[in-house]
CSV table of C-alpha atoms and ligand atoms in Angstrom, one decimal:
chain,number,residue,atom,x,y,z
A,6,VAL,CA,6.3,-25.7,-16.4
A,7,ILE,CA,8.7,-22.8,-15.9
A,8,ILE,CA,9.2,-21.6,-12.4
A,9,LEU,CA,9.5,-17.9,-12.5
A,10,ASP,CA,12.4,-17.7,-10.0
A,11,GLY,CA,12.3,-14.3,-8.3
A,12,LYS,CA,15.1,-15.2,-5.9
A,13,THR,CA,17.7,-15.9,-8.6
A,14,THR,CA,16.5,-12.9,-10.7
A,15,SER,CA,16.6,-10.5,-7.8
A,16,GLU,CA,20.1,-11.7,-6.8
A,17,LYS,CA,21.4,-10.8,-10.3
A,18,ILE,CA,19.8,-7.4,-10.1
A,19,LEU,CA,21.2,-6.8,-6.6
A,20,SER,CA,24.7,-7.9,-7.6
A,21,ASP,CA,24.7,-5.4,-10.5
A,22,LEU,CA,23.5,-2.7,-8.2
A,23,LYS,CA,26.3,-3.5,-5.8
A,24,ILE,CA,28.8,-2.9,-8.5
A,25,ARG,CA,27.2,0.4,-9.4
A,26,LEU,CA,27.2,1.4,-5.8
A,27,GLU,CA,30.9,0.6,-5.3
A,28,GLU,CA,31.7,3.0,-8.1
A,29,MET,CA,29.8,5.9,-6.5
A,30,SER,CA,31.7,8.3,-4.3
A,31,SER,CA,28.7,9.2,-2.2
A,32,LYS,CA,25.9,6.8,-1.3
A,33,PRO,CA,22.1,7.1,-1.1
A,34,CYS,CA,20.4,7.1,2.3
A,35,LEU,CA,17.0,5.3,2.7
A,36,ALA,CA,14.8,6.4,5.6
A,37,VAL,CA,12.2,3.9,6.7
A,38,ILE,CA,9.3,5.0,8.9
A,39,LEU,CA,7.7,2.2,10.9
A,40,VAL,CA,4.6,3.0,12.9
A,41,GLY,CA,3.4,0.5,15.5
A,42,ASP,CA,4.2,-3.2,16.1
A,43,ASN,CA,2.7,-5.1,13.2
A,44,PRO,CA,4.9,-8.3,13.2
A,45,ALA,CA,4.9,-8.7,9.4
A,46,SER,CA,5.9,-5.1,8.9
A,47,GLN,CA,8.7,-5.5,11.4
A,48,ILE,CA,10.1,-8.4,9.3
A,49,TYR,CA,9.7,-6.5,6.0
A,50,VAL,CA,11.5,-3.5,7.4
A,51,ARG,CA,14.3,-5.6,8.8
A,52,ASN,CA,14.8,-7.4,5.4
A,53,LYS,CA,14.8,-4.0,3.6
A,54,GLN,CA,17.4,-2.6,5.9
A,55,LYS,CA,19.5,-5.8,5.7
A,56,ARG,CA,19.6,-5.7,1.9
A,57,ALA,CA,20.4,-2.0,1.9
A,58,LYS,CA,23.3,-2.6,4.3
A,59,GLU,CA,24.7,-5.5,2.1
A,60,LEU,CA,24.7,-3.1,-0.9
A,61,GLY,CA,26.4,-0.2,1.0
A,62,ILE,CA,23.2,1.9,1.1
A,63,GLU,CA,22.9,3.8,4.3
A,64,SER,CA,19.5,3.3,6.0
A,65,ARG,CA,17.8,4.9,8.8
A,66,LEU,CA,14.9,3.5,10.8
A,67,ILE,CA,12.4,5.8,12.4
A,68,SER,CA,10.4,3.6,14.7
A,69,CYS,CA,7.2,5.1,16.2
A,70,PRO,CA,4.7,3.9,18.7
A,71,GLN,CA,1.3,2.5,17.7
A,72,ASN,CA,-0.5,5.5,19.2
A,73,LEU,CA,1.5,8.1,17.1
A,74,GLN,CA,-0.6,11.2,16.4
A,75,LYS,CA,-1.3,12.6,13.0
A,76,ASP,CA,0.7,15.8,13.5
A,77,GLU,CA,3.7,13.9,14.8
A,78,LEU,CA,3.9,11.7,11.7
A,79,LEU,CA,3.5,14.7,9.5
A,80,ALA,CA,6.4,16.4,11.3
A,81,ILE,CA,8.6,13.3,10.8
A,82,ILE,CA,7.9,13.3,7.1
A,83,GLN,CA,8.5,17.1,6.8
A,84,ASN,CA,11.8,16.7,8.6
A,85,LEU,CA,12.9,13.9,6.3
A,86,ASN,CA,11.8,15.9,3.2
A,87,ALA,CA,14.0,18.7,4.4
A,88,ASP,CA,17.0,16.6,5.4
A,89,LYS,CA,19.6,16.7,2.6
A,90,SER,CA,21.3,13.6,3.9
A,91,VAL,CA,18.1,11.5,3.3
A,92,THR,CA,17.6,10.7,-0.4
A,93,ALA,CA,14.7,8.2,-0.2
A,94,ILE,CA,11.8,7.9,2.2
A,95,LEU,CA,9.6,4.8,2.7
A,96,LEU,CA,6.6,4.8,4.9
A,97,GLN,CA,5.9,1.2,5.8
A,98,LEU,CA,2.2,0.2,5.4
A,99,PRO,CA,-0.2,-0.6,6.8
A,100,LEU,CA,-0.5,2.2,9.3
A,101,PRO,CA,-2.5,1.8,12.5
A,102,ALA,CA,-6.3,2.2,11.9
A,103,HIS,CA,-6.5,5.8,13.2
A,104,LEU,CA,-4.1,7.1,10.5
A,105,ASP,CA,-5.1,7.3,6.9
A,106,ALA,CA,-2.2,6.4,4.6
A,107,PHE,CA,-3.1,8.9,1.9
A,108,ASP,CA,-2.7,11.9,4.3
A,109,PHE,CA,0.9,11.0,4.8
A,110,ILE,CA,2.0,9.5,1.5
A,111,SER,CA,0.8,12.6,-0.2
A,112,GLN,CA,3.1,14.7,1.9
A,113,ILE,CA,6.3,12.8,0.9
A,114,SER,CA,8.4,14.8,-1.6
A,115,PRO,CA,7.9,13.0,-4.9
A,116,GLU,CA,11.7,13.0,-5.6
A,117,LYS,CA,12.2,11.0,-2.3
A,118,ASP,CA,9.1,8.8,-2.8
A,119,VAL,CA,11.0,5.5,-3.3
A,120,ASP,CA,7.7,3.5,-3.4
A,121,GLY,CA,6.2,5.6,-6.1
A,122,PHE,CA,3.0,6.0,-4.2
A,123,THR,CA,2.7,9.8,-4.1
A,124,PRO,CA,0.0,11.3,-6.3
A,125,TYR,CA,2.7,12.9,-8.5
A,126,ASN,CA,4.4,9.6,-9.2
A,127,LEU,CA,1.2,7.6,-9.6
A,128,GLY,CA,-0.1,10.4,-11.9
A,129,MET,CA,3.1,10.1,-14.0
A,130,LEU,CA,2.5,6.4,-14.3
A,131,MET,CA,-1.1,7.0,-15.3
A,132,SER,CA,0.2,9.5,-17.9
A,133,ALA,CA,2.7,6.9,-19.3
A,134,ARG,CA,5.6,9.1,-18.3
A,135,ASN,CA,8.6,8.5,-16.1
A,136,GLY,CA,8.2,9.9,-12.6
A,137,PHE,CA,10.9,9.6,-9.9
A,138,ALA,CA,10.0,6.0,-9.0
A,139,ASN,CA,7.4,3.3,-9.8
A,140,ALA,CA,5.8,1.1,-7.2
A,141,CYS,CA,8.2,-1.7,-6.3
A,142,THR,CA,5.9,-4.8,-6.3
A,143,PRO,CA,4.3,-4.2,-9.8
A,144,LYS,CA,7.7,-3.1,-11.2
A,145,GLY,CA,9.3,-6.3,-9.9
A,146,ILE,CA,6.5,-8.4,-11.5
A,147,MET,CA,7.0,-6.6,-14.8
A,148,ARG,CA,10.8,-7.2,-14.5
A,149,LEU,CA,10.3,-10.9,-13.8
A,150,LEU,CA,8.0,-11.3,-16.8
A,151,GLU,CA,10.6,-9.5,-18.9
A,152,GLU,CA,13.4,-11.7,-17.6
A,153,TYR,CA,11.5,-14.8,-18.7
A,154,LYS,CA,10.5,-13.2,-22.0
A,155,ILE,CA,6.8,-13.7,-21.4
A,156,PRO,CA,5.0,-11.9,-24.3
A,157,LEU,CA,2.4,-9.4,-23.2
A,158,GLU,CA,1.3,-7.6,-26.3
A,159,GLY,CA,-2.3,-8.4,-27.2
A,160,ARG,CA,-2.6,-11.0,-24.5
A,161,HIS,CA,-5.3,-11.0,-21.9
A,162,ALA,CA,-4.0,-10.2,-18.4
A,163,VAL,CA,-6.3,-10.6,-15.5
A,164,VAL,CA,-5.3,-8.8,-12.2
A,165,VAL,CA,-7.1,-10.0,-9.1
A,166,GLY,CA,-6.9,-7.1,-6.6
A,167,ARG,CA,-7.2,-3.4,-7.1
A,168,SER,CA,-5.1,-1.9,-4.3
A,169,ASN,CA,-3.1,1.3,-5.0
A,170,ILE,CA,0.1,-0.5,-4.2
A,171,VAL,CA,-0.2,-3.6,-6.3
A,172,GLY,CA,-3.3,-4.1,-8.5
A,173,LYS,CA,-3.9,-0.7,-9.9
A,174,PRO,CA,-0.3,0.3,-10.8
A,175,LEU,CA,0.3,-3.2,-12.2
A,176,ALA,CA,-2.8,-2.9,-14.5
A,177,LEU,CA,-1.4,0.3,-15.9
A,178,MET,CA,2.0,-1.2,-16.5
A,179,LEU,CA,0.5,-4.2,-18.3
A,180,LEU,CA,-1.6,-1.8,-20.4
A,181,GLU,CA,1.6,0.1,-21.3
A,182,LYS,CA,3.0,-3.2,-22.7
A,183,ASN,CA,-0.2,-3.5,-24.8
A,184,ALA,CA,-1.8,-6.3,-22.8
A,185,THR,CA,-5.6,-6.3,-22.7
A,186,VAL,CA,-6.2,-5.9,-18.9
A,187,THR,CA,-9.1,-6.9,-16.7
A,188,ILE,CA,-9.1,-6.0,-13.0
A,189,ALA,CA,-11.1,-8.2,-10.7
A,190,HIS,CA,-11.7,-7.5,-7.0
A,191,SER,CA,-13.7,-8.6,-4.0
A,192,LYS,CA,-17.1,-7.5,-5.6
A,193,THR,CA,-16.4,-9.2,-8.9
A,194,ARG,CA,-19.1,-11.7,-9.8
A,195,ASN,CA,-18.1,-15.0,-11.4
A,196,LEU,CA,-14.4,-14.6,-10.7
A,197,ALA,CA,-13.6,-18.1,-12.1
A,198,GLN,CA,-15.2,-17.2,-15.5
A,199,ILE,CA,-12.9,-14.2,-15.7
A,200,THR,CA,-9.7,-15.8,-14.5
A,201,LYS,CA,-10.2,-18.7,-16.9
A,202,CYS,CA,-9.9,-16.3,-19.8
A,203,ALA,CA,-6.5,-15.1,-18.6
A,204,ASP,CA,-3.3,-15.7,-20.6
A,205,ILE,CA,-1.5,-14.0,-17.7
A,206,LEU,CA,-3.1,-14.3,-14.3
A,207,ILE,CA,-1.9,-12.1,-11.5
A,208,ALA,CA,-3.3,-13.0,-8.0
A,209,ALA,CA,-3.0,-10.2,-5.5
A,210,ALA,CA,-6.0,-10.6,-3.2
A,211,GLY,CA,-4.3,-11.9,0.0
A,212,LYS,CA,-6.7,-14.9,0.3
A,213,SER,CA,-5.0,-18.3,0.4
A,214,GLY,CA,-6.7,-21.0,-1.7
A,215,LEU,CA,-8.6,-18.3,-3.8
A,216,ILE,CA,-7.2,-19.5,-7.2
A,217,THR,CA,-7.8,-23.2,-7.8
A,218,ALA,CA,-6.7,-25.2,-10.8
A,219,ASP,CA,-10.2,-25.2,-12.3
A,220,MET,CA,-10.0,-21.3,-12.5
A,221,VAL,CA,-6.9,-21.3,-14.6
A,222,LYS,CA,-6.6,-21.7,-18.4
A,223,GLU,CA,-4.3,-24.5,-19.7
A,224,GLY,CA,-0.9,-23.0,-20.6
A,225,ALA,CA,-1.5,-19.7,-18.7
A,226,VAL,CA,1.3,-17.7,-17.0
A,227,VAL,CA,0.5,-17.3,-13.3
A,228,VAL,CA,2.0,-14.7,-10.9
A,229,ASP,CA,1.1,-15.0,-7.2
A,230,VAL,CA,1.8,-11.8,-5.4
A,231,ALA,CA,0.1,-12.7,-2.1
A,232,ILE,CA,1.9,-13.5,1.1
A,233,ASN,CA,-0.5,-15.3,3.4
A,234,ARG,CA,0.1,-17.4,6.4
A,235,GLY,CA,-1.4,-20.9,5.8
A,236,HIS,CA,-3.1,-23.2,8.4
A,237,ASP,CA,0.2,-24.9,9.0
A,238,GLY,CA,1.9,-21.6,9.7
A,239,LYS,CA,3.9,-21.7,6.4
A,240,LEU,CA,3.9,-18.8,3.9
A,241,CYS,CA,1.6,-19.3,0.9
A,242,GLY,CA,0.1,-17.2,-1.9
A,243,ASP,CA,-3.5,-17.0,-3.3
A,244,VAL,CA,-2.8,-19.8,-5.8
A,245,ASP,CA,-3.1,-23.5,-5.1
A,246,PHE,CA,0.4,-24.0,-6.4
A,247,GLU,CA,0.6,-27.8,-6.3
A,248,ASN,CA,-2.4,-28.3,-8.5
A,249,VAL,CA,-2.1,-25.2,-10.7
A,250,LYS,CA,1.5,-25.8,-11.7
A,251,ASN,CA,0.5,-29.0,-13.6
A,252,LYS,CA,-1.7,-26.9,-15.9
A,253,VAL,CA,0.2,-23.7,-16.7
A,254,SER,CA,3.2,-22.8,-18.7
A,255,ALA,CA,4.9,-20.7,-16.0
A,256,ILE,CA,4.2,-19.8,-12.4
A,257,THR,CA,5.9,-17.9,-9.5
A,258,PRO,CA,6.5,-19.8,-6.2
A,259,VAL,CA,5.6,-18.3,-2.8
A,260,PRO,CA,8.1,-17.6,-1.2
A,261,GLY,CA,10.8,-16.9,-3.8
A,262,GLY,CA,8.7,-15.3,-6.5
A,263,VAL,CA,7.5,-11.7,-6.3
A,264,GLY,CA,8.7,-11.0,-2.7
A,265,PRO,CA,12.5,-10.9,-3.5
A,266,MET,CA,11.8,-8.9,-6.7
A,267,THR,CA,10.0,-6.2,-4.6
A,268,ILE,CA,13.0,-5.7,-2.4
A,269,ALA,CA,15.4,-5.6,-5.4
A,270,MET,CA,13.2,-2.9,-7.0
A,271,LEU,CA,13.2,-0.9,-3.8
A,272,MET,CA,17.0,-1.0,-3.8
A,273,GLU,CA,17.1,-0.1,-7.5
A,274,ASN,CA,14.7,2.8,-7.0
A,275,THR,CA,16.9,4.1,-4.1
A,276,VAL,CA,19.9,4.1,-6.3
A,277,ASP,CA,18.2,5.5,-9.5
A,278,MET,CA,16.6,8.4,-7.5
A,279,PHE,CA,19.9,9.3,-6.0
A,280,LEU,CA,21.5,9.6,-9.4
A,281,CYS,CA,18.8,11.5,-11.1
B,12,NAD,P1,-5.2,-5.2,-0.1
B,12,NAD,O1,-5.9,-5.9,1.0
B,12,NAD,O2,-5.0,-3.7,-0.1
B,12,NAD,O3,-6.0,-5.5,-1.5
B,12,NAD,C1,-6.5,-6.8,-1.8
B,12,NAD,C2,-7.3,-6.7,-3.1
B,12,NAD,O4,-7.8,-8.0,-3.3
B,12,NAD,C3,-8.5,-5.8,-2.9
B,12,NAD,O5,-8.5,-4.9,-4.1
B,12,NAD,C4,-9.7,-6.7,-2.9
B,12,NAD,O6,-10.8,-6.1,-3.6
B,12,NAD,C5,-9.2,-7.9,-3.6
B,12,NAD,N1,-9.9,-9.1,-3.1
B,12,NAD,C6,-9.9,-9.5,-1.8
B,12,NAD,N2,-10.6,-10.7,-1.7
B,12,NAD,C7,-11.0,-11.0,-2.9
B,12,NAD,C8,-11.7,-12.1,-3.5
B,12,NAD,N3,-12.2,-13.1,-2.7
B,12,NAD,N4,-11.8,-12.2,-4.8
B,12,NAD,C9,-11.3,-11.2,-5.6
B,12,NAD,N5,-10.6,-10.1,-5.1
B,12,NAD,C10,-10.5,-10.1,-3.8
B,12,NAD,O7,-3.8,-6.0,-0.4
B,12,NAD,P2,-2.5,-5.5,-1.1
B,12,NAD,O8,-1.7,-4.6,-0.3
B,12,NAD,O9,-2.8,-5.2,-2.5
B,12,NAD,O10,-1.8,-7.0,-1.1
B,12,NAD,C11,-2.3,-8.1,-1.7
B,12,NAD,C12,-1.5,-9.3,-1.3
B,12,NAD,O11,-0.2,-9.2,-1.8
B,12,NAD,C13,-1.4,-9.5,0.2
B,12,NAD,O12,-1.3,-10.9,0.4
B,12,NAD,C14,0.0,-8.9,0.5
B,12,NAD,O13,0.6,-9.5,1.6
B,12,NAD,C15,0.7,-9.2,-0.8
B,12,NAD,N6,1.8,-8.3,-1.1
B,12,NAD,C16,3.0,-8.9,-1.4
B,12,NAD,C17,4.0,-8.1,-1.8
B,12,NAD,C18,5.3,-8.8,-2.2
B,12,NAD,O14,6.3,-8.1,-2.2
B,12,NAD,N7,5.3,-10.0,-2.6
B,12,NAD,C19,3.9,-6.7,-1.8
B,12,NAD,C20,2.7,-6.1,-1.4
B,12,NAD,C21,1.6,-7.0,-1.1
């Protein structure tokens, strides 16, 4: 079995980026908005800022209280849109329940939308055109599959999960590479029957233990996007890694698979948007 090593692959991408950045006379600036005190979000934001710093990308953290009001968040976004020293804006999700993410994402200037979540950038992806940026997690998955030369054309890819940030954009990217794509979700009946047909199986449901060995086709390529906290407190994905790995041709570990690729793509988007 081939372990699709996102850690090593992302380090290569980051070291290339570092060289590009060293040659640039002015540097991009990434603004990160964090609302509330979600512990996972705090860790993600810290990691993103740490990476940015290592590369010489300036980053700015706008940390807001849990009870932030809608008009306050809109004002923060408007200020960052107008601020010429800020070249990329990231709104860390999820937001507290009283705030609807779409109301705010849709107000970010598309040319600063480093996550590729604005209607403009998602619409460009839907239209098979280059927007300013593509969503980091799906983009990172595609890059990892490319790195390991996993063929996609004509193959059946099953994406478990239909969120706007992972499942849906990933399905579009796979289609663009001529895969035959099925999207499964929480209301899908007979999930196992569908996953068993997958040449490429992507698990992005956020349910540990969801994908067991009997749900996977012999020789399939399995990508586990999820980051769950297991009973033992350790990080795990949706896939029963230990049993599934004996059946498949390639699989991503959790951690060390999709996670580091996501951060690498965020950094790459920050640099590419600055240059275009
Ligand atoms: P989400 O909760 O928005 O979406 C989950 C999707 O899974 C939904 O579309 C839902 O219909 C589907 N689903 C839930 N239970 C299911 C079931 N039993 N069977 C089939 N489908 C089911 O989550 P998200 O933001 O898309 O993230 C998904 C997972 O990926 C989470 O674990 C998250 O932490 C992780 N994630 C990882 C990265 C990374 O960088 N590695 C980035 C983003 C998200």
